Amino acid sequence: MGQLDQSTLWHSNNRRHARIIWGFWFITVLLTVYCWQVMNEETMWVFVYDAPEQGADLLSRMFPPNWLYINQLYEALWDTLNIATLGTLLGVILAFPVAFLAARNTTPSTKFVRPVALFIIAASRSINSLIWALLLVSILGPGILAGIIAIGLRSIGFVAKLLYESIEETNGTSVEAIESTGASRFQVINYAIIPQILPAFLSIAIFRWDINIRESTILGLVGAGGIGLFLSSSLNTLAWPQVTLIILVILATVVVSEYFSAKVRSLLI
Amino acid sequence: MLKLEHLKKRYKTGPWVLKDISFEVPEGEIVGLIGPSGAGKSTLIRCINRLIEPSEGNIYLADACLSKLSTSQMRTQRRKIGMIFQEYALVERLSVMENVLSGRLGYLPFWRSFLRKFPSNDIDNAFEYLDRVGLIDHANKRADELSGGQRQRVGIARALAQDPRLLLVDEPTASLDPKTSRQIMRLIQSICRENGLPAIINIHDVPLAQQFVDRIIGLQGGEVVFDGKPDELTEDVLTRIYGDEDWHPEPQDDADELEQVEVA
């Protein structure tokens, strides 16, 4: 009798499970059909039918790359690296106090200051650096400065968020010990907290620098300086061999910076 | 020297962790604070230097009423109260010397401590304290290179660097082996004797406490249930503090034990 009960119970569970799976597939199929229909409405299929030809045509115009064009790119590449590096520096400097204001264990007030700091972090993180650059170019005019500040503003949120999490994870008894010597709030931060977060801090900064190299290569598209400026002008003049070379240069820069930052981080940790 | 009057503590609206604690510690007396986990020992010791704010009552150190001071006044009083911790509480990524010198922070303006520009007098003293605890050769090592016993010695040197009038010691031997525990307790005891320092030591190990302290205070459920000499600590008293337990089991063979179990 008991066994029979168990087997029916198991059976009913299994049937419910099967029904959920069936429902899941049913909805997936419905969605696929619906999406296909939406896509069909918006797409002009005449253009898609000859896509292979168009692609082949573009490729044939892109190759071979215009290698000699590299001589005009050195300066722009240097600008791009500077935008990324100075922007990271600016972001890190601004993020440092924000992180201390946002961390539960160091904020002067959880009711007033912490929400403000968290808002700064969220605002900086939710706006893409391209949009920051767009805004700044219209304020400051085109050029490297707008790019640096755009990268800096974008970096604050990322760096501050990771940093305040590592501040909250610091060992509380070391902090208590320094407090118990009669140290002031800033001395406690200097002696008990900063030594504990220093490795995390350096690693976060380098990681962000690595991301910023990638982001700064496209800032020129909106006029914020660097190699992206050449990319957009080459695109506008349909100089495809130049575009190819710029893409290759960006790829090489990103690979080198990634290798470099991985090396430095593995040395630190 | 140190006087507690009707000290009470509760966290927010929770139960009373400390219920009306009053006692005095004269100059040079070493007090062992014993009691089960959760009796309020750590809270009591942290209320004295206000790492935890007491809810009611007064604490006097010499002439100052610690419980009434403003935060900045309290900081100058904290300089006189050395504290030694259970897990050493060193800043592990700083050097041994920096850890010892951090005992001087309360005496220095921020920029000097930031630039590590300690007065030469403080540095000379720090070397002397390191010598006193037997770590003179380790001054430039990073704190996390040391063993547990050595780290606790650095913790003691840091407390000494404050030039304290009172030592608060929270479970100094909880993570040390029995031999190192005795060495550490002996070191604390002899430092207190040399300088006439009073100390309050939270400790779990009752025999260890009896060996090294002058007076024992038993805490149970936030109340003082015993206050006396270490040799007055009888089985009855231990039961009062910790609850029923077989404190000094007589050596007996297995048959006897079995019988007892059956009777019980």
Short mmCIF file of C-alpha atoms in Angstrom, two decimals:
data_model
loop_
_atom_site.label_atom_id
_atom_site.label_comp_id
_atom_site.label_asym_id
_atom_site.label_seq_id
_atom_site.Cartn_x
_atom_site.Cartn_y
_atom_site.Cartn_z
CA MET A 1 0.00 0.00 0.00
CA GLY A 2 2.77 2.39 1.04
CA GLN A 3 4.79 1.47 -2.03
CA LEU A 4 1.83 2.11 -4.30
CA ASP A 5 1.34 5.56 -2.79
CA GLN A 6 4.96 6.38 -3.34
CA SER A 7 4.89 5.33 -6.98
CA THR A 8 1.78 7.40 -7.77
CA LEU A 9 3.33 10.40 -6.01
CA TRP A 10 6.50 10.01 -8.06
CA HIS A 11 4.44 9.63 -11.23
CA SER A 12 2.43 12.79 -10.69
CA ASN A 13 5.58 14.81 -9.97
CA ASN A 14 7.10 13.54 -13.14
CA ARG A 15 4.03 14.40 -15.18
CA ARG A 16 4.06 17.96 -13.84
CA HIS A 17 7.70 18.24 -14.78
CA ALA A 18 6.91 16.99 -18.30
CA ARG A 19 4.14 19.53 -18.65
CA ILE A 20 6.51 22.37 -17.69
CA ILE A 21 9.04 21.25 -20.30
CA TRP A 22 6.29 20.93 -22.94
CA GLY A 23 5.03 24.43 -22.09
CA PHE A 24 8.55 25.83 -22.33
CA TRP A 25 9.05 24.40 -25.82
CA PHE A 26 5.61 25.53 -26.92
CA ILE A 27 6.35 29.13 -25.89
CA THR A 28 9.78 28.99 -27.55
CA VAL A 29 8.27 27.90 -30.84
CA LEU A 30 5.59 30.60 -30.64
CA LEU A 31 8.22 33.26 -29.97
CA THR A 32 10.40 32.06 -32.84
CA VAL A 33 7.51 32.21 -35.29
CA TYR A 34 6.52 35.65 -34.06
CA CYS A 35 10.07 37.01 -34.24
CA TRP A 36 10.51 35.63 -37.73
CA GLN A 37 7.42 37.47 -38.81
CA VAL A 38 8.60 40.80 -37.29
CA MET A 39 11.99 40.37 -38.94
CA ASN A 40 10.40 39.69 -42.32
CA GLU A 41 8.34 42.83 -42.12
CA GLU A 42 11.36 45.05 -41.43
CA THR A 43 13.87 43.48 -43.77
CA MET A 44 14.20 44.26 -47.45
CA TRP A 45 15.14 40.88 -48.74
CA VAL A 46 16.50 42.22 -52.03
CA PHE A 47 19.43 43.59 -50.12
CA VAL A 48 20.00 40.38 -48.17
CA TYR A 49 19.94 38.12 -51.26
CA ASP A 50 23.06 39.73 -52.70
CA ALA A 51 24.83 40.02 -49.30
CA PRO A 52 27.52 37.46 -50.23
CA GLU A 53 28.35 39.46 -53.35
CA GLN A 54 28.39 42.73 -51.40
CA GLY A 55 30.57 41.17 -48.72
CA ALA A 56 33.01 39.82 -51.28
CA ASP A 57 33.06 43.20 -53.00
CA LEU A 58 33.82 45.01 -49.72
CA LEU A 59 36.55 42.54 -48.85
CA SER A 60 38.13 42.90 -52.27
CA ARG A 61 38.22 46.67 -51.77
CA MET A 62 39.57 46.31 -48.18
CA PHE A 63 42.51 44.14 -49.22
CA PRO A 64 45.36 44.57 -49.34
CA PRO A 65 45.54 47.03 -46.41
CA ASN A 66 47.20 50.33 -47.08
CA TRP A 67 50.37 49.63 -45.08
CA LEU A 68 51.95 53.01 -45.77
CA TYR A 69 49.03 54.71 -44.03
CA ILE A 70 50.59 53.56 -40.73
CA ASN A 71 52.92 56.57 -40.83
CA GLN A 72 49.95 58.87 -40.26
CA LEU A 73 48.56 56.69 -37.44
CA TYR A 74 51.45 56.78 -34.96
CA GLU A 75 50.40 60.07 -33.45
CA ALA A 76 46.74 59.09 -33.23
CA LEU A 77 47.72 55.79 -31.62
CA TRP A 78 49.82 57.66 -29.08
CA ASP A 79 46.82 59.93 -28.39
CA THR A 80 44.62 56.88 -27.89
CA LEU A 81 47.04 55.38 -25.37
CA ASN A 82 47.21 58.72 -23.58
CA ILE A 83 43.43 59.04 -23.48
CA ALA A 84 43.17 55.56 -21.96
CA THR A 85 45.99 56.06 -19.45
CA LEU A 86 45.18 59.60 -18.31
CA GLY A 87 41.47 58.79 -18.31
CA THR A 88 42.10 55.76 -16.09
CA LEU A 89 44.24 57.90 -13.80
CA LEU A 90 41.50 60.52 -13.52
CA GLY A 91 38.85 57.86 -12.93
CA VAL A 92 40.91 56.11 -10.26
CA ILE A 93 41.68 59.35 -8.41
CA LEU A 94 37.99 60.31 -8.38
CA ALA A 95 36.84 56.78 -7.56
CA PHE A 96 39.08 56.47 -4.50
CA PRO A 97 37.15 58.85 -2.19
CA VAL A 98 33.82 57.72 -3.66
CA ALA A 99 34.62 54.11 -2.71
CA PHE A 100 35.35 55.10 0.89
CA LEU A 101 32.10 57.08 1.05
CA ALA A 102 30.18 54.10 -0.36
CA ALA A 103 31.65 51.32 1.79
CA ARG A 104 29.46 50.53 4.79
CA ASN A 105 32.38 50.39 7.21
CA THR A 106 34.00 53.70 6.23
CA THR A 107 31.13 55.94 5.13
CA PRO A 108 30.51 58.91 7.43
CA SER A 109 26.76 58.35 7.17
CA THR A 110 24.80 55.39 5.81
CA LYS A 111 21.64 57.49 5.51
CA PHE A 112 22.89 60.49 3.53
CA VAL A 113 26.41 60.10 2.16
CA ARG A 114 26.27 56.46 1.12
CA PRO A 115 23.23 56.78 -1.19
CA VAL A 116 24.89 59.76 -2.91
CA ALA A 117 28.08 57.78 -3.46
CA LEU A 118 26.10 54.80 -4.75
CA PHE A 119 24.22 57.11 -7.12
CA ILE A 120 27.48 58.48 -8.51
CA ILE A 121 28.66 54.91 -9.08
CA ALA A 122 25.42 53.88 -10.79
CA ALA A 123 25.31 57.02 -12.97
CA SER A 124 28.88 56.57 -14.12
CA ARG A 125 28.37 52.88 -14.87
CA SER A 126 25.11 53.20 -16.73
CA ILE A 127 26.29 55.79 -19.27
CA ASN A 128 28.54 54.43 -22.00
CA SER A 129 31.83 56.22 -22.59
CA LEU A 130 30.76 56.98 -26.17
CA ILE A 131 27.78 58.90 -24.79
CA TRP A 132 29.93 60.66 -22.21
CA ALA A 133 32.25 61.64 -25.09
CA LEU A 134 29.34 62.86 -27.20
CA LEU A 135 28.18 65.11 -24.36
CA LEU A 136 31.68 66.35 -23.59
CA VAL A 137 32.56 67.07 -27.20
CA SER A 138 29.56 69.36 -27.39
CA ILE A 139 30.67 71.09 -24.18
CA LEU A 140 34.46 71.18 -24.57
CA GLY A 141 34.73 70.91 -28.33
CA PRO A 142 36.40 68.01 -30.14
CA GLY A 143 39.79 66.74 -29.02
CA ILE A 144 41.73 64.60 -26.59
CA LEU A 145 40.56 66.41 -23.44
CA ALA A 146 36.95 65.37 -24.04
CA GLY A 147 38.14 61.79 -24.54
CA ILE A 148 40.19 61.76 -21.34
CA ILE A 149 37.33 63.11 -19.26
CA ALA A 150 34.83 60.73 -20.88
CA ILE A 151 37.02 57.74 -20.04
CA GLY A 152 37.59 59.11 -16.54
CA LEU A 153 33.89 59.59 -15.80
CA ARG A 154 33.07 56.17 -17.16
CA SER A 155 35.78 54.55 -15.01
CA ILE A 156 34.67 56.03 -11.67
CA GLY A 157 31.74 53.67 -11.25
CA PHE A 158 33.59 50.51 -12.19
CA VAL A 159 36.63 51.22 -10.01
CA ALA A 160 34.63 52.59 -7.07
CA LYS A 161 32.24 49.65 -7.04
CA LEU A 162 34.93 46.97 -6.99
CA LEU A 163 36.99 49.01 -4.53
CA TYR A 164 34.18 49.58 -2.02
CA GLU A 165 33.40 45.88 -2.07
CA SER A 166 36.98 45.09 -1.16
CA ILE A 167 36.91 47.77 1.56
CA GLU A 168 33.85 46.08 3.05
CA GLU A 169 35.69 42.76 3.07
CA THR A 170 38.66 44.03 5.10
CA ASN A 171 39.49 42.44 8.42
CA GLY A 172 37.53 44.31 11.11
CA THR A 173 39.74 43.41 14.05
CA SER A 174 42.79 45.10 12.50
CA VAL A 175 40.64 48.21 12.17
CA GLU A 176 39.53 47.87 15.81
CA ALA A 177 43.14 47.48 16.87
CA ILE A 178 44.23 50.70 15.15
CA GLU A 179 41.15 52.51 16.51
CA SER A 180 42.02 51.37 20.01
CA THR A 181 45.38 53.17 19.85
CA GLY A 182 43.56 56.49 19.68
CA ALA A 183 44.10 56.93 15.94
CA SER A 184 41.88 59.35 14.02
CA ARG A 185 39.50 58.25 11.26
CA PHE A 186 42.00 59.07 8.51
CA GLN A 187 44.83 57.34 10.35
CA VAL A 188 42.68 54.23 10.64
CA ILE A 189 42.07 54.32 6.87
CA ASN A 190 45.77 54.91 6.21
CA TYR A 191 47.10 52.20 8.55
CA ALA A 192 44.41 49.54 8.76
CA ILE A 193 42.38 49.69 5.54
CA ILE A 194 44.66 50.86 2.72
CA PRO A 195 47.34 48.20 3.31
CA GLN A 196 44.61 45.55 3.12
CA ILE A 197 43.02 46.81 -0.10
CA LEU A 198 46.19 47.84 -1.93
CA PRO A 199 46.64 44.65 -4.02
CA ALA A 200 42.96 44.67 -5.02
CA PHE A 201 43.17 48.36 -5.84
CA LEU A 202 46.15 47.99 -8.18
CA SER A 203 44.61 45.00 -9.87
CA ILE A 204 41.31 46.87 -10.42
CA ALA A 205 43.13 49.92 -11.83
CA ILE A 206 45.11 47.82 -14.30
CA PHE A 207 42.02 45.89 -15.34
CA ARG A 208 40.20 49.15 -15.98
CA TRP A 209 43.16 50.53 -17.96
CA ASP A 210 42.97 47.45 -20.16
CA ILE A 211 39.24 48.02 -20.79
CA ASN A 212 39.86 51.72 -21.41
CA ILE A 213 42.37 51.01 -24.19
CA ARG A 214 39.56 49.24 -26.03
CA GLU A 215 37.02 51.97 -25.31
CA SER A 216 39.31 54.82 -26.29
CA THR A 217 39.88 53.40 -29.78
CA ILE A 218 36.30 54.22 -30.75
CA LEU A 219 35.93 57.58 -29.01
CA GLY A 220 37.22 59.32 -32.17
CA LEU A 221 34.00 58.34 -33.92
CA VAL A 222 32.29 61.18 -32.05
CA GLY A 223 35.27 63.51 -32.29
CA ALA A 224 36.95 62.84 -28.97
CA GLY A 225 40.43 62.29 -30.40
CA GLY A 226 42.63 59.29 -30.98
CA ILE A 227 42.69 56.63 -33.65
CA GLY A 228 38.90 56.50 -33.93
CA LEU A 229 39.03 59.92 -35.59
CA PHE A 230 40.99 58.38 -38.49
CA LEU A 231 38.66 55.40 -38.55
CA SER A 232 35.62 57.61 -39.00
CA SER A 233 37.25 59.83 -41.64
CA SER A 234 38.45 56.76 -43.58
CA LEU A 235 34.96 55.29 -43.39
CA ASN A 236 33.43 58.53 -44.59
CA THR A 237 35.76 58.74 -47.58
CA LEU A 238 35.27 55.03 -48.33
CA ALA A 239 39.03 54.49 -48.05
CA TRP A 240 38.65 50.79 -47.31
CA PRO A 241 42.35 49.79 -47.35
CA GLN A 242 42.95 52.42 -44.65
CA VAL A 243 40.03 51.08 -42.61
CA THR A 244 41.56 47.61 -42.71
CA LEU A 245 44.88 48.87 -41.47
CA ILE A 246 43.23 50.83 -38.62
CA ILE A 247 41.28 47.75 -37.54
CA LEU A 248 44.48 45.71 -37.54
CA VAL A 249 46.30 48.36 -35.51
CA ILE A 250 43.46 48.48 -32.95
CA LEU A 251 43.50 44.70 -32.71
CA ALA A 252 47.26 44.66 -32.14
CA THR A 253 47.05 47.40 -29.49
CA VAL A 254 44.31 45.60 -27.59
CA VAL A 255 46.16 42.27 -27.68
CA VAL A 256 49.39 43.87 -26.45
CA SER A 257 47.64 45.79 -23.65
CA GLU A 258 45.76 42.69 -22.56
CA TYR A 259 48.97 40.67 -22.44
CA PHE A 260 50.69 43.44 -20.52
CA SER A 261 47.92 43.88 -17.94
CA ALA A 262 47.64 40.11 -17.41
CA LYS A 263 51.40 40.00 -16.76
CA VAL A 264 51.31 42.85 -14.25
CA ARG A 265 48.29 41.44 -12.44
CA SER A 266 49.82 38.00 -12.09
CA LEU A 267 52.89 39.67 -10.59
CA LEU A 268 50.73 41.48 -8.03
CA ILE A 269 48.49 38.65 -6.89
CA MET B 1 42.42 53.30 38.87
CA LEU B 2 39.66 51.86 36.71
CA LYS B 3 36.12 51.98 38.05
CA LEU B 4 32.96 50.64 36.45
CA GLU B 5 29.63 51.83 37.84
CA HIS B 6 26.37 50.13 36.88
CA LEU B 7 27.56 49.49 33.35
CA LYS B 8 24.79 48.20 31.09
CA LYS B 9 24.74 47.37 27.41
CA ARG B 10 22.11 46.27 24.93
CA TYR B 11 22.31 46.24 21.15
CA LYS B 12 19.45 48.31 19.74
CA THR B 13 16.31 46.74 21.23
CA GLY B 14 17.81 43.30 21.89
CA PRO B 15 18.24 41.74 25.33
CA TRP B 16 20.64 43.21 27.88
CA VAL B 17 24.11 41.81 27.15
CA LEU B 18 25.55 43.44 30.25
CA LYS B 19 23.30 43.90 33.29
CA ASP B 20 24.57 46.32 35.88
CA ILE B 21 28.31 45.61 36.09
CA SER B 22 30.27 47.37 38.84
CA PHE B 23 33.82 46.75 39.95
CA GLU B 24 37.11 48.52 40.54
CA VAL B 25 40.59 47.61 39.43
CA PRO B 26 43.40 49.18 41.49
CA GLU B 27 46.86 50.06 40.16
CA GLY B 28 48.92 47.03 39.17
CA GLU B 29 46.23 44.37 39.55
CA ILE B 30 45.78 41.73 36.87
CA VAL B 31 42.16 40.66 36.56
CA GLY B 32 41.09 37.55 34.69
CA LEU B 33 37.59 37.76 33.24
CA ILE B 34 36.10 34.30 32.77
CA GLY B 35 32.71 33.09 31.67
CA PRO B 36 30.99 31.05 28.97
CA SER B 37 30.86 32.24 25.36
CA GLY B 38 28.19 34.90 25.05
CA ALA B 39 28.47 35.98 28.69
CA GLY B 40 29.48 39.46 27.55
CA LYS B 41 33.24 39.35 28.19
CA SER B 42 34.25 40.83 24.84
CA THR B 43 31.47 43.41 25.01
CA LEU B 44 32.55 44.44 28.51
CA ILE B 45 36.18 44.91 27.54
CA ARG B 46 35.23 46.90 24.42
CA CYS B 47 32.88 49.12 26.40
CA ILE B 48 35.83 50.28 28.50
CA ASN B 49 37.65 51.89 25.53
CA ARG B 50 34.33 52.48 23.78
CA LEU B 51 34.99 50.44 20.68
CA ILE B 52 31.42 49.52 21.68
CA GLU B 53 29.28 52.28 23.14
CA PRO B 54 27.89 51.39 26.59
CA SER B 55 24.16 51.99 26.99
CA GLU B 56 24.13 53.08 30.63
CA GLY B 57 26.48 53.54 33.54
CA ASN B 58 29.85 55.18 34.06
CA ILE B 59 33.44 54.18 33.47
CA TYR B 60 36.25 56.06 35.18
CA LEU B 61 39.93 55.84 34.29
CA ALA B 62 41.93 57.79 36.86
CA ASP B 63 39.97 61.08 36.93
CA ALA B 64 38.35 60.90 33.51
CA CYS B 65 34.81 59.66 33.07
CA LEU B 66 35.30 57.74 29.82
CA SER B 67 31.61 57.14 29.18
CA LYS B 68 30.88 60.89 29.05
CA LEU B 69 33.67 62.02 26.73
CA SER B 70 33.22 63.29 23.20
CA THR B 71 34.69 61.21 20.37
CA SER B 72 37.83 63.33 20.08
CA GLN B 73 38.35 63.45 23.86
CA MET B 74 37.91 59.68 23.90
CA ARG B 75 40.69 59.36 21.33
CA THR B 76 43.17 61.01 23.65
CA GLN B 77 42.05 58.67 26.44
CA ARG B 78 42.36 55.62 24.19
CA ARG B 79 46.08 56.37 23.85
CA LYS B 80 46.41 55.39 27.50
CA ILE B 81 44.58 52.10 27.08
CA GLY B 82 46.57 49.39 25.35
CA MET B 83 44.61 46.54 23.80
CA ILE B 84 45.74 43.05 22.86
CA PHE B 85 43.53 40.89 20.65
CA GLN B 86 42.57 37.27 20.12
CA GLU B 87 43.69 36.90 16.51
CA TYR B 88 46.57 39.36 17.07
CA ALA B 89 44.79 41.96 14.85
CA LEU B 90 48.02 43.09 13.25
CA VAL B 91 47.92 44.76 9.86
CA GLU B 92 49.48 41.86 8.05
CA ARG B 93 50.81 43.70 5.03
CA LEU B 94 52.69 46.25 7.13
CA SER B 95 56.12 45.58 8.59
CA VAL B 96 56.55 44.53 12.21
CA MET B 97 58.03 47.95 12.95
CA GLU B 98 55.10 49.80 11.37
CA ASN B 99 52.73 47.66 13.42
CA VAL B 100 54.54 48.54 16.64
CA LEU B 101 54.75 52.22 15.71
CA SER B 102 51.03 52.29 14.95
CA GLY B 103 50.66 52.31 18.74
CA ARG B 104 51.87 55.93 18.55
CA LEU B 105 49.20 57.09 16.07
CA GLY B 106 47.12 58.82 18.71
CA TYR B 107 50.07 61.11 19.49
CA LEU B 108 50.82 62.12 15.88
CA PRO B 109 49.16 64.48 13.41
CA PHE B 110 47.87 62.79 10.27
CA TRP B 111 50.52 63.98 7.82
CA ARG B 112 53.41 62.72 9.97
CA SER B 113 51.86 59.30 10.32
CA PHE B 114 51.03 59.30 6.58
CA LEU B 115 54.67 59.99 5.67
CA ARG B 116 55.81 57.50 8.35
CA LYS B 117 57.83 60.33 9.95
CA PHE B 118 57.80 59.08 13.52
CA PRO B 119 59.77 61.01 16.15
CA SER B 120 63.15 59.35 16.70
CA ASN B 121 62.25 58.92 20.35
CA ASP B 122 59.25 56.76 19.36
CA ILE B 123 61.44 54.66 17.07
CA ASP B 124 64.05 54.09 19.80
CA ASN B 125 61.29 53.05 22.20
CA ALA B 126 59.74 50.76 19.59
CA PHE B 127 63.06 48.93 19.21
CA GLU B 128 63.24 48.64 22.98
CA TYR B 129 59.74 47.09 23.13
CA LEU B 130 60.58 44.71 20.29
CA ASP B 131 63.66 43.71 22.26
CA ARG B 132 61.51 43.26 25.37
CA VAL B 133 59.20 40.81 23.58
CA GLY B 134 62.17 39.08 21.94
CA LEU B 135 61.62 40.11 18.31
CA ILE B 136 64.40 42.62 17.75
CA ASP B 137 65.67 40.67 14.71
CA HIS B 138 62.29 40.70 13.01
CA ALA B 139 61.68 44.46 12.91
CA ASN B 140 61.71 44.73 9.13
CA LYS B 141 59.80 41.56 8.31
CA ARG B 142 56.25 41.76 7.14
CA ALA B 143 53.83 40.80 9.92
CA ASP B 144 52.37 37.88 7.95
CA GLU B 145 55.79 36.20 7.86
CA LEU B 146 55.66 35.57 11.62
CA SER B 147 54.26 32.62 13.56
CA GLY B 148 51.20 32.95 15.82
CA GLY B 149 53.19 33.39 19.03
CA GLN B 150 55.46 35.96 17.38
CA ARG B 151 52.49 37.89 16.03
CA GLN B 152 50.97 38.08 19.50
CA ARG B 153 54.31 39.45 20.76
CA VAL B 154 54.10 42.18 18.12
CA GLY B 155 50.58 42.88 19.38
CA ILE B 156 51.97 43.24 22.89
CA ALA B 157 54.77 45.55 21.69
CA ARG B 158 52.17 47.69 19.89
CA ALA B 159 50.17 48.01 23.11
CA LEU B 160 53.36 48.90 24.99
CA ALA B 161 54.22 51.57 22.41
CA GLN B 162 51.11 53.44 23.54
CA ASP B 163 52.77 53.90 26.94
CA PRO B 164 49.51 52.69 28.45
CA ARG B 165 48.01 53.17 31.92
CA LEU B 166 45.74 50.14 31.46
CA LEU B 167 45.85 46.96 29.40
CA LEU B 168 42.75 45.34 27.94
CA VAL B 169 43.46 41.84 26.73
CA ASP B 170 40.89 39.87 24.73
CA GLU B 171 41.52 36.10 24.61
CA PRO B 172 45.27 36.47 24.08
CA THR B 173 45.93 32.74 23.86
CA ALA B 174 42.84 31.42 22.10
CA SER B 175 44.70 30.40 18.96
CA LEU B 176 48.03 29.41 20.51
CA ASP B 177 49.42 26.08 21.71
CA PRO B 178 49.66 25.43 25.48
CA LYS B 179 53.36 26.22 25.76
CA THR B 180 53.20 29.45 23.71
CA SER B 181 50.08 30.40 25.68
CA ARG B 182 52.02 30.21 28.92
CA GLN B 183 54.90 32.22 27.47
CA ILE B 184 52.53 34.92 26.27
CA MET B 185 50.68 35.04 29.60
CA ARG B 186 53.99 35.19 31.48
CA LEU B 187 55.14 38.05 29.23
CA ILE B 188 51.93 40.02 29.84
CA GLN B 189 52.17 39.31 33.56
CA SER B 190 55.79 40.43 33.87
CA ILE B 191 55.17 43.58 31.82
CA CYS B 192 52.31 44.49 34.13
CA ARG B 193 54.49 43.83 37.19
CA GLU B 194 57.39 45.93 35.84
CA ASN B 195 55.22 48.94 35.09
CA GLY B 196 52.59 48.57 37.81
CA LEU B 197 50.01 48.28 35.04
CA PRO B 198 46.51 47.08 35.75
CA ALA B 199 45.09 44.66 33.18
CA ILE B 200 41.81 42.98 32.38
CA ILE B 201 42.28 39.69 30.58
CA ASN B 202 39.41 37.80 28.94
CA ILE B 203 40.31 34.18 29.05
CA HIS B 204 38.67 30.82 28.42
CA ASP B 205 41.34 28.63 29.91
CA VAL B 206 40.60 28.56 33.67
CA PRO B 207 43.83 26.84 34.86
CA LEU B 208 45.86 29.29 32.76
CA ALA B 209 43.99 32.19 34.34
CA GLN B 210 44.57 30.81 37.84
CA GLN B 211 48.28 30.53 37.12
CA PHE B 212 48.83 34.12 36.03
CA VAL B 213 46.21 36.52 37.42
CA ASP B 214 45.70 38.16 40.82
CA ARG B 215 41.94 38.22 40.80
CA ILE B 216 39.18 36.51 38.87
CA ILE B 217 35.82 37.92 37.88
CA GLY B 218 33.25 35.42 36.65
CA LEU B 219 30.64 36.63 34.20
CA GLN B 220 27.44 34.75 33.45
CA GLY B 221 24.56 36.08 31.37
CA GLY B 222 25.85 39.64 31.62
CA GLU B 223 26.18 39.61 35.42
CA VAL B 224 29.14 39.28 37.77
CA VAL B 225 28.59 36.00 39.61
CA PHE B 226 32.05 35.66 41.15
CA ASP B 227 34.74 38.11 42.21
CA GLY B 228 37.67 36.78 44.19
CA LYS B 229 41.13 35.23 44.40
CA PRO B 230 42.09 32.55 41.88
CA ASP B 231 42.33 29.88 44.60
CA GLU B 232 38.76 30.57 45.71
CA LEU B 233 37.59 29.24 42.37
CA THR B 234 35.96 26.01 43.56
CA GLU B 235 33.84 23.56 41.64
CA ASP B 236 30.73 25.23 43.03
CA VAL B 237 31.86 28.55 41.67
CA LEU B 238 32.72 27.08 38.27
CA THR B 239 29.25 25.56 38.14
CA ARG B 240 27.77 28.93 39.01
CA ILE B 241 29.68 30.53 36.13
CA TYR B 242 29.55 27.89 33.45
CA GLY B 243 26.69 25.61 34.45
CA ASP B 244 26.73 21.94 35.49
CA GLU B 245 29.78 19.99 34.40
CA ASP B 246 32.15 17.38 35.79
CA TRP B 247 35.08 19.75 36.58
CA HIS B 248 37.74 17.44 37.99
CA PRO B 249 37.00 13.90 36.84
CA GLU B 250 38.63 11.30 39.11
CA PRO B 251 40.70 8.77 37.20
CA GLN B 252 38.56 5.65 37.05
CA ASP B 253 38.31 2.53 34.95
CA ASP B 254 35.72 1.84 32.31
CA ALA B 255 33.55 -0.41 34.42
CA ASP B 256 32.92 2.37 36.94
CA GLU B 257 31.99 4.80 34.20
CA LEU B 258 29.52 2.34 32.72
CA GLU B 259 27.89 1.86 36.12
CA GLN B 260 27.56 5.61 36.58
CA VAL B 261 25.91 5.99 33.21
CA GLU B 262 23.42 3.28 34.09
CA VAL B 263 22.62 4.89 37.44
CA ALA B 264 22.14 8.26 35.80
#
